[in-house]
Tab-separated table of C-alpha atoms in Angstrom:
chain	number	residue	atom	x	y	z
O	1	MET	CA	87.843	94.129	141.027
O	2	ASP	CA	86.724	91.849	138.246
O	3	ALA	CA	88.874	89.752	135.912
O	4	GLU	CA	88.954	92.374	133.168
O	5	GLU	CA	90.160	95.112	135.526
O	6	ALA	CA	92.781	92.830	137.071
O	7	LEU	CA	94.125	91.901	133.648
O	8	GLU	CA	94.210	95.555	132.558
O	9	ILE	CA	96.325	96.458	135.598
O	10	ALA	CA	98.692	93.545	134.927
O	11	GLN	CA	99.016	94.577	131.279
O	12	PHE	CA	99.755	98.145	132.367
O	13	LEU	CA	102.513	96.897	134.697
O	14	ASN	CA	103.881	94.739	131.898
O	15	ARG	CA	104.134	97.734	129.537
O	16	GLU	CA	105.623	99.983	132.224
O	17	VAL	CA	108.427	97.536	132.990
O	18	GLU	CA	109.085	96.910	129.294
O	19	ASN	CA	109.404	100.655	128.636
O	20	GLN	CA	111.844	101.320	131.473
O	21	GLU	CA	115.559	101.611	130.922
O	22	PHE	CA	117.646	100.107	133.693
O	23	GLU	CA	121.213	101.204	134.303
O	24	ILE	CA	122.878	97.789	134.458
O	25	VAL	CA	120.660	95.550	132.329
O	26	ASP	CA	119.150	98.152	129.957
O	27	HIS	CA	115.704	96.630	129.322
O	28	ILE	CA	113.814	93.745	130.870
O	29	THR	CA	110.419	92.183	130.338
O	30	ILE	CA	108.120	90.351	132.711
O	31	SER	CA	105.390	87.778	132.490
O	32	LEU	CA	102.438	88.004	134.858
O	33	GLY	CA	99.796	85.534	135.945
O	34	VAL	CA	96.538	86.947	137.259
O	35	SER	CA	93.599	85.370	139.023
O	36	THR	CA	90.479	86.763	140.637
O	37	ARG	CA	88.705	85.203	143.583
O	38	THR	CA	85.686	82.982	143.140
O	39	GLU	CA	83.263	82.002	145.899
O	40	SER	CA	84.771	78.528	146.171
O	41	ASP	CA	88.401	79.692	146.295
O	42	THR	CA	90.796	79.142	149.109
O	43	ILE	CA	94.041	81.068	149.247
O	44	THR	CA	95.738	77.973	147.858
O	45	THR	CA	93.435	77.592	144.847
O	46	LEU	CA	93.568	81.323	144.094
O	47	PHE	CA	97.367	81.346	144.037
O	48	LYS	CA	97.500	78.065	142.113
O	49	ARG	CA	95.385	79.516	139.301
O	50	ALA	CA	97.550	82.658	139.205
O	51	ASP	CA	100.676	80.481	139.106
O	52	ASP	CA	99.221	78.408	136.262
O	53	ALA	CA	98.505	81.621	134.342
O	54	LEU	CA	102.062	82.829	134.963
O	55	TYR	CA	103.577	79.638	133.593
O	56	TYR	CA	101.240	79.789	130.612
O	57	ALA	CA	102.468	83.335	129.910
O	58	LYS	CA	106.101	82.247	130.210
O	59	ASN	CA	105.668	79.191	128.009
O	60	ASN	CA	103.693	80.980	125.312
O	61	GLY	CA	105.876	83.885	124.342
O	62	ARG	CA	106.773	85.641	127.610
O	63	ASN	CA	106.428	89.395	128.148
O	64	GLN	CA	102.680	89.239	128.662
O	65	ALA	CA	99.938	89.142	131.257
O	66	VAL	CA	97.497	86.241	131.307
O	67	HIS	CA	94.408	85.811	133.452
O	68	ALA	CA	93.568	82.322	134.683
O	69	ASN	CA	90.181	82.629	132.922
O	70	GLN	CA	92.039	82.643	129.593
O	71	LEU	CA	93.412	79.134	130.115
């Protein structure tokens, strides 16, 4: 899938979790970092870019999905 599709799925998951009601904690939110493979990627670089996107999402408001291409 391409970057746009990957981000759409992550945003869907983000909304689904936010809209759930959990018995013990009531509501929670999540931040997601997304990356899509490039020709030069290794597993390490792919996960590093996703991790960077995750920390960007956490440090810039939380409760969102960010693709590494947005950084």
